[in-house]
Coordinates of N, CA and C in Angstrom, one line a residue:
X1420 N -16.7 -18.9 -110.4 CA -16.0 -17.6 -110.6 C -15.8 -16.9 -109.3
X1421 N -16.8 -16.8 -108.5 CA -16.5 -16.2 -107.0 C -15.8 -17.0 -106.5
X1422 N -15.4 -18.3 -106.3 CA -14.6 -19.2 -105.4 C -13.0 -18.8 -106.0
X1423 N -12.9 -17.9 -107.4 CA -11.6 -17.8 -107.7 C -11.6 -16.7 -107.3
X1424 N -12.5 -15.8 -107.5 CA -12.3 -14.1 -107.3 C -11.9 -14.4 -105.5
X1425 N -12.0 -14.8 -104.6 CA -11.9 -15.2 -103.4 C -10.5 -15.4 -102.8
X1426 N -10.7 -17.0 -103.7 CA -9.0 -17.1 -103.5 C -8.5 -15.9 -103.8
X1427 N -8.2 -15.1 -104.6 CA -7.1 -14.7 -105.0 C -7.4 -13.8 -104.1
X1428 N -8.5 -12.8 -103.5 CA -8.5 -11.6 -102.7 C -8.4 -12.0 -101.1
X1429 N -8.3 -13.1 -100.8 CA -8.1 -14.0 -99.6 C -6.3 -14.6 -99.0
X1430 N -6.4 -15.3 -100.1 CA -5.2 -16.4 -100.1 C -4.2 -15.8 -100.5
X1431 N -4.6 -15.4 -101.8 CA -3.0 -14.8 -102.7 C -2.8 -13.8 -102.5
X1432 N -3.5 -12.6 -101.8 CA -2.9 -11.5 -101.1 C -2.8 -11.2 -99.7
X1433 N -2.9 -12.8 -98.6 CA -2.3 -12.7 -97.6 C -0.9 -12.9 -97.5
X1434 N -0.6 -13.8 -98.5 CA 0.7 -14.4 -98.8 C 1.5 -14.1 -99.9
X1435 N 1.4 -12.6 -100.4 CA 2.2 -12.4 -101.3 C 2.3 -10.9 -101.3
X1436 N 3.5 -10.4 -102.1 CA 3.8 -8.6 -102.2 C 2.3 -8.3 -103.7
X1437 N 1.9 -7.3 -102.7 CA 1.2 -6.4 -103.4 C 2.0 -5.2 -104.7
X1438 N 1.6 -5.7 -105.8 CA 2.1 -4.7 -106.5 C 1.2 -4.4 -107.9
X1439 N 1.5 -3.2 -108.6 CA 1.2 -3.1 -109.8 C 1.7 -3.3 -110.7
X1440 N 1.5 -4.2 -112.3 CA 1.8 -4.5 -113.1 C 1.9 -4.1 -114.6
X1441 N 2.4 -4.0 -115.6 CA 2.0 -3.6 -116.9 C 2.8 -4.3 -117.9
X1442 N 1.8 -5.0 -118.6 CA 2.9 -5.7 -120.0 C 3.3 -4.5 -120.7
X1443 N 4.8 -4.5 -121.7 CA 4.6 -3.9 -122.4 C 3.8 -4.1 -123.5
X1444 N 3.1 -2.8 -124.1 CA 2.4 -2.6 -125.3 C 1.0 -2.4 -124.7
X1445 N 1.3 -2.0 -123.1 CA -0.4 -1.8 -122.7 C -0.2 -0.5 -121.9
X1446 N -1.7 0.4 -121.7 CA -1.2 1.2 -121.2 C -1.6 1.6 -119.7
X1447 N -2.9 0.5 -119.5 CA -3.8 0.4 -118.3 C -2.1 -0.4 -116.9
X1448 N -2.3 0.1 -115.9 CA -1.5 -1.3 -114.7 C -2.7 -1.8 -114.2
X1449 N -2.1 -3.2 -113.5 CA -3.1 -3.9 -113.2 C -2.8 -3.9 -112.0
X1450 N -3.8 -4.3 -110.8 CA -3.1 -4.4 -109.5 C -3.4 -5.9 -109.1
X1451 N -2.0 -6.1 -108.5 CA -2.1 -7.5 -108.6 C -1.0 -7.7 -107.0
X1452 N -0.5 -9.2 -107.0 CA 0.6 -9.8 -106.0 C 1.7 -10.6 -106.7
X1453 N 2.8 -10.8 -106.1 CA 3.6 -11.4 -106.6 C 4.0 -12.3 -105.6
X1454 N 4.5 -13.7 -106.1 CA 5.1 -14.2 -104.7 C 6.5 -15.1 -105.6
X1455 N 7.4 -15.5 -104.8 CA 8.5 -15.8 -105.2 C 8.8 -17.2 -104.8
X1456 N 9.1 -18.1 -105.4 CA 9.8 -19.8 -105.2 C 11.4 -19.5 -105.4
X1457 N 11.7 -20.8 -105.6 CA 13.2 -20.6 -105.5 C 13.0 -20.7 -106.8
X1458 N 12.4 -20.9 -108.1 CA 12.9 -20.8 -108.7 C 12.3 -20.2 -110.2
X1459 N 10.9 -19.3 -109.7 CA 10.4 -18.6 -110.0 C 9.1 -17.3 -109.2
X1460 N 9.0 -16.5 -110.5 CA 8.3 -15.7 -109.5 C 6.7 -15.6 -110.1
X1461 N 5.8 -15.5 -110.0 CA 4.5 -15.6 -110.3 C 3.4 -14.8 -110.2
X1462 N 2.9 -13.7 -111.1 CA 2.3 -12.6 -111.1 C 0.8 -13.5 -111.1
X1463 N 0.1 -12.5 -110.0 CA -1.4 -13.0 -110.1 C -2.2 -11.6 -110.2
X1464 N -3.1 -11.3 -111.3 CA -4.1 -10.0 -111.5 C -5.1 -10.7 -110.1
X1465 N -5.6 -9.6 -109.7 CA -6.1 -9.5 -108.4 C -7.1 -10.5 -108.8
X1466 N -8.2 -9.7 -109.9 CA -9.6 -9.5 -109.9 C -9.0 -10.9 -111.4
X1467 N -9.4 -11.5 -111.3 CA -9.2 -12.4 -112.4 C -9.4 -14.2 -111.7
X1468 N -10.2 -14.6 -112.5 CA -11.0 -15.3 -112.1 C -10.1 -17.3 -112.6
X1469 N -8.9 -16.8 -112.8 CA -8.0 -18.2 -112.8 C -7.5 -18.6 -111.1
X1470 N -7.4 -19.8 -110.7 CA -6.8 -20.0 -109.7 C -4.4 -19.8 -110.0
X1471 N -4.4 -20.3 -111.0 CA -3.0 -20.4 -111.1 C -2.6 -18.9 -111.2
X1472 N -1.8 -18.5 -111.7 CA -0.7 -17.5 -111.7 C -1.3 -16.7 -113.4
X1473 N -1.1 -15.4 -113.4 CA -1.8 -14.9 -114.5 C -0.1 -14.9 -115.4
X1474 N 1.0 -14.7 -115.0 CA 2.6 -15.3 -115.7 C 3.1 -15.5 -114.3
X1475 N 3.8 -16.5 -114.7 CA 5.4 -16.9 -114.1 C 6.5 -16.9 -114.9
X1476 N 7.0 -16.3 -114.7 CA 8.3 -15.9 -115.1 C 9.6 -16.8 -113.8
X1477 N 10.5 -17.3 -115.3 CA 12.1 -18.1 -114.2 C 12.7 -17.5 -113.8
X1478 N 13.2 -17.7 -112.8 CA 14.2 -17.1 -112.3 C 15.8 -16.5 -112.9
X1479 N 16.2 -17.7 -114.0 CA 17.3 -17.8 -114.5 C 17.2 -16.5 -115.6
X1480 N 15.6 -16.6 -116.1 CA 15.9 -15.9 -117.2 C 15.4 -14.1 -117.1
X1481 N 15.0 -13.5 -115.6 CA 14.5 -12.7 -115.2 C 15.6 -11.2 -115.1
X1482 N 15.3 -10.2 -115.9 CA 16.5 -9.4 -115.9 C 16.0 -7.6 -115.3
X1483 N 15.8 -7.3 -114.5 CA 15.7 -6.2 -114.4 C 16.2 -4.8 -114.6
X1484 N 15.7 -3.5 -115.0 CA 16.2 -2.5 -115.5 C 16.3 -1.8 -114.3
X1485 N 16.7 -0.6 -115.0 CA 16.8 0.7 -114.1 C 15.4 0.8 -113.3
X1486 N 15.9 1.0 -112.0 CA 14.4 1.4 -111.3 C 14.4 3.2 -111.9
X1487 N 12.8 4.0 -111.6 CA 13.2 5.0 -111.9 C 11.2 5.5 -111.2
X1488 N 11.4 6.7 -111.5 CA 10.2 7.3 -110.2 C 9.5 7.8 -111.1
X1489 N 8.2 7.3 -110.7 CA 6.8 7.4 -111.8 C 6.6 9.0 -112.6
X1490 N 6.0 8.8 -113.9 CA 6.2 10.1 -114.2 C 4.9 10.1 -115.0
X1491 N 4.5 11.5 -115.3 CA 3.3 11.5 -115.8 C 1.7 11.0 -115.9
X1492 N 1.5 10.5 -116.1 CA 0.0 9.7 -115.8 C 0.6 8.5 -115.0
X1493 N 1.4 7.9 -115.0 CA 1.9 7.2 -113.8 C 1.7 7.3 -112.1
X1494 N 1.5 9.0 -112.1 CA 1.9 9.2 -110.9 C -0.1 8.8 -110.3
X1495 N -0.5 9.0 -111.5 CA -2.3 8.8 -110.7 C -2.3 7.6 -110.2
X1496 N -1.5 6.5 -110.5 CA -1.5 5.2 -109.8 C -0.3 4.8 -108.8
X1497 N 0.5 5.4 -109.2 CA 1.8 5.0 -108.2 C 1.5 5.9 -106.4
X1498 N 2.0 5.0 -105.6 CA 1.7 6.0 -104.4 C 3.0 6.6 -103.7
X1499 N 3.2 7.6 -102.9 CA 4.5 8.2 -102.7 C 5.4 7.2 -102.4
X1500 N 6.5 7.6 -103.1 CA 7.8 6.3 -102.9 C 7.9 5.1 -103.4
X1501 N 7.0 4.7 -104.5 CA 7.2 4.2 -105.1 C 8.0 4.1 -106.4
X1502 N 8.4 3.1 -106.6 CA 9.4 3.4 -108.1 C 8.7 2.0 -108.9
X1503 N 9.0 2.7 -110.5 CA 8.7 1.6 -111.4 C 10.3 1.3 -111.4
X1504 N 10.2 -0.4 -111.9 CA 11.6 -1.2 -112.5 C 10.7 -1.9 -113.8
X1505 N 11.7 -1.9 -114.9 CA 11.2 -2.3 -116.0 C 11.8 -3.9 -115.9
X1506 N 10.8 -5.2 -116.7 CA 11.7 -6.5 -116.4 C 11.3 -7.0 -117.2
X1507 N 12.2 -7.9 -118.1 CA 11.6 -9.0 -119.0 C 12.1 -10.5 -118.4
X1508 N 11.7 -11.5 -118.8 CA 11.6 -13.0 -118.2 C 11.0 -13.9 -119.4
X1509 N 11.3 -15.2 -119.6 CA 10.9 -16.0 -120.2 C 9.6 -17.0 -119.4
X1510 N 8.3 -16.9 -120.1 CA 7.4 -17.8 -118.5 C 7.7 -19.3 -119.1
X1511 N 7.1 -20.4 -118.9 CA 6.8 -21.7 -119.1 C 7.1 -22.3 -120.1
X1512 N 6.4 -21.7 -121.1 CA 6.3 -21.8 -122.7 C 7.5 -21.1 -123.2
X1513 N 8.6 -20.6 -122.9 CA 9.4 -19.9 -123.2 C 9.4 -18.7 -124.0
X1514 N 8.2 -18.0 -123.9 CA 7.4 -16.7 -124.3 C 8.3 -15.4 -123.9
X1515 N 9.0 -15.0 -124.8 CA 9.5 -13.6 -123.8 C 8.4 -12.7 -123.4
X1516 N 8.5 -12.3 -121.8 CA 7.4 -11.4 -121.4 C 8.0 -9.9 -120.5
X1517 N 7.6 -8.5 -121.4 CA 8.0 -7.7 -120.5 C 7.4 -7.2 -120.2
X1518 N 7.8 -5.8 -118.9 CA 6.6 -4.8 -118.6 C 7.3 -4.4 -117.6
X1519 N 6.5 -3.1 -116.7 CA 7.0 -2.3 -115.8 C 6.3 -3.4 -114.4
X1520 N 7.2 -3.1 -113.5 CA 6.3 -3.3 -112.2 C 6.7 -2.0 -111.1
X1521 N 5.8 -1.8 -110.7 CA 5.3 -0.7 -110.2 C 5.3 -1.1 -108.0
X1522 N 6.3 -1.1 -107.3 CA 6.5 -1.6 -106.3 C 7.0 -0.2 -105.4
X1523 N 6.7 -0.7 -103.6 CA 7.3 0.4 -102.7 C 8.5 0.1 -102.4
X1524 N 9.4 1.3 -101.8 CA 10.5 0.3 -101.0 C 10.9 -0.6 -100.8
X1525 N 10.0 -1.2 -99.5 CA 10.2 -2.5 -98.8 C 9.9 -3.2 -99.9
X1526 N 9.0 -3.6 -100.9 CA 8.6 -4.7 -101.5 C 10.2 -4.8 -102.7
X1527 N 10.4 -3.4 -103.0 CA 11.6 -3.6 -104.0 C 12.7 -3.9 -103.6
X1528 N 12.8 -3.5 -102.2 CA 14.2 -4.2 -101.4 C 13.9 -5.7 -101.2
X1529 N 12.8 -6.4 -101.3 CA 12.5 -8.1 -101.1 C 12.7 -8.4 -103.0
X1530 N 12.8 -8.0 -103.7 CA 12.4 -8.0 -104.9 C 13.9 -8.1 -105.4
X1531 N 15.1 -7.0 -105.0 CA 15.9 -7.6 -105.4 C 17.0 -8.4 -104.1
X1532 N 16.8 -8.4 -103.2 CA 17.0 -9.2 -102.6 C 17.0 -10.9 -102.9
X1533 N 15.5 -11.0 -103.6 CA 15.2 -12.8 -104.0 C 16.1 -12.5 -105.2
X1534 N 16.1 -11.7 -105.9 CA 16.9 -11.9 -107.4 C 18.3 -12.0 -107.6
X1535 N 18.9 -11.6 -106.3 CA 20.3 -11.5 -106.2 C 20.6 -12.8 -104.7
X1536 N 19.9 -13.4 -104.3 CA 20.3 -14.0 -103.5 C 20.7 -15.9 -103.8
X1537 N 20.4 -15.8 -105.0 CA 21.2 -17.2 -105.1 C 22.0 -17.1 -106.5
X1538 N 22.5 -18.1 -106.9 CA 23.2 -18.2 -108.1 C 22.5 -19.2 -109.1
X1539 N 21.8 -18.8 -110.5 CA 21.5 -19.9 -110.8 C 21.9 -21.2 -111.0
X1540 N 23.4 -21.4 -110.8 CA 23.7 -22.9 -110.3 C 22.6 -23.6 -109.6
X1541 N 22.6 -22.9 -108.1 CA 21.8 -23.6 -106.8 C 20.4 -23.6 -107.4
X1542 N 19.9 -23.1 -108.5 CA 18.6 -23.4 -108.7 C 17.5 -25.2 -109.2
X1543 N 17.3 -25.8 -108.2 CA 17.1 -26.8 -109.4 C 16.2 -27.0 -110.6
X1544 N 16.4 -27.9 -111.2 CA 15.8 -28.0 -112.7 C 14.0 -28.5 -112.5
X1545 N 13.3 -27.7 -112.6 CA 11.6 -28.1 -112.6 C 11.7 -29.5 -113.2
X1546 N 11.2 -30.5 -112.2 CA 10.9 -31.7 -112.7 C 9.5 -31.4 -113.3
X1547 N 9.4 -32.4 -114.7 CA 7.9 -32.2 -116.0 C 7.1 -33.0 -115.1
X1548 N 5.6 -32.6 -115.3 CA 4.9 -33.2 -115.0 C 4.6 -33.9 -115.4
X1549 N 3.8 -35.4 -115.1 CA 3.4 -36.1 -116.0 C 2.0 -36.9 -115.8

């Protein structure tokens, strides 16, 4: 369990955007990283003792809302200049998954930046494991 709690406060938050998370139908955010492939993006809860991704969500199927500026009990967790964007995505299993993410500026200008930077054409097809 410490070798995962590790990685993830080591590894996966040198190499990835810091942000906060919330499924819908919850009311706690989680703080966590995200990091982006070409052809998915992969939410990791900080403090959570899996080495893989807590969702990934595809690229193809990843739709984002209106961004909009934290309001109400929101604001005890969001920090100045931050905005929530609401997103739903299909992960692996083809699970629809939504929720707010809670990101600064810069991380939301890299955020839609990767989402608008290719066409899913150019995306290729995950080869199955086997």
């Amino acid at each position: 369990m410490v070798a995962a709690v590790v990685y993830r406060l080591v590894f996966i938050r040198h190499n990835s955007t810091s942000v906060l998370t919330r499924q819908t139908g919850e009311d706690a955010w989680t703080y966590g990283a995200v990091r982006y492939t070409d052809a998915d993006v992969a939410f990791y809860r900080l403090f959570s003792i899996r080495f893989t991704p807590d969702v990934r969500l595809d690229r193809r199927t990843l739709v984002l809302g209106r961004r909009r500026h934290p309001t109400g009990s929101e604001l005890d967790v969001a920090e100045a200049g931050e905005m929530i964007v609401p997103f739903s995505g299909r992960d692996r299993r083809d699970q629809l998954v939504e929720g707010d993410i809670c990101l600064g500026p810069s991380a939301l200008t890299g955020l839609m930046a990767w989402v608008e930077a290719c066409s899913t054409d150019q995306i290729r097809p995950r080869r199955r494991r086997r």
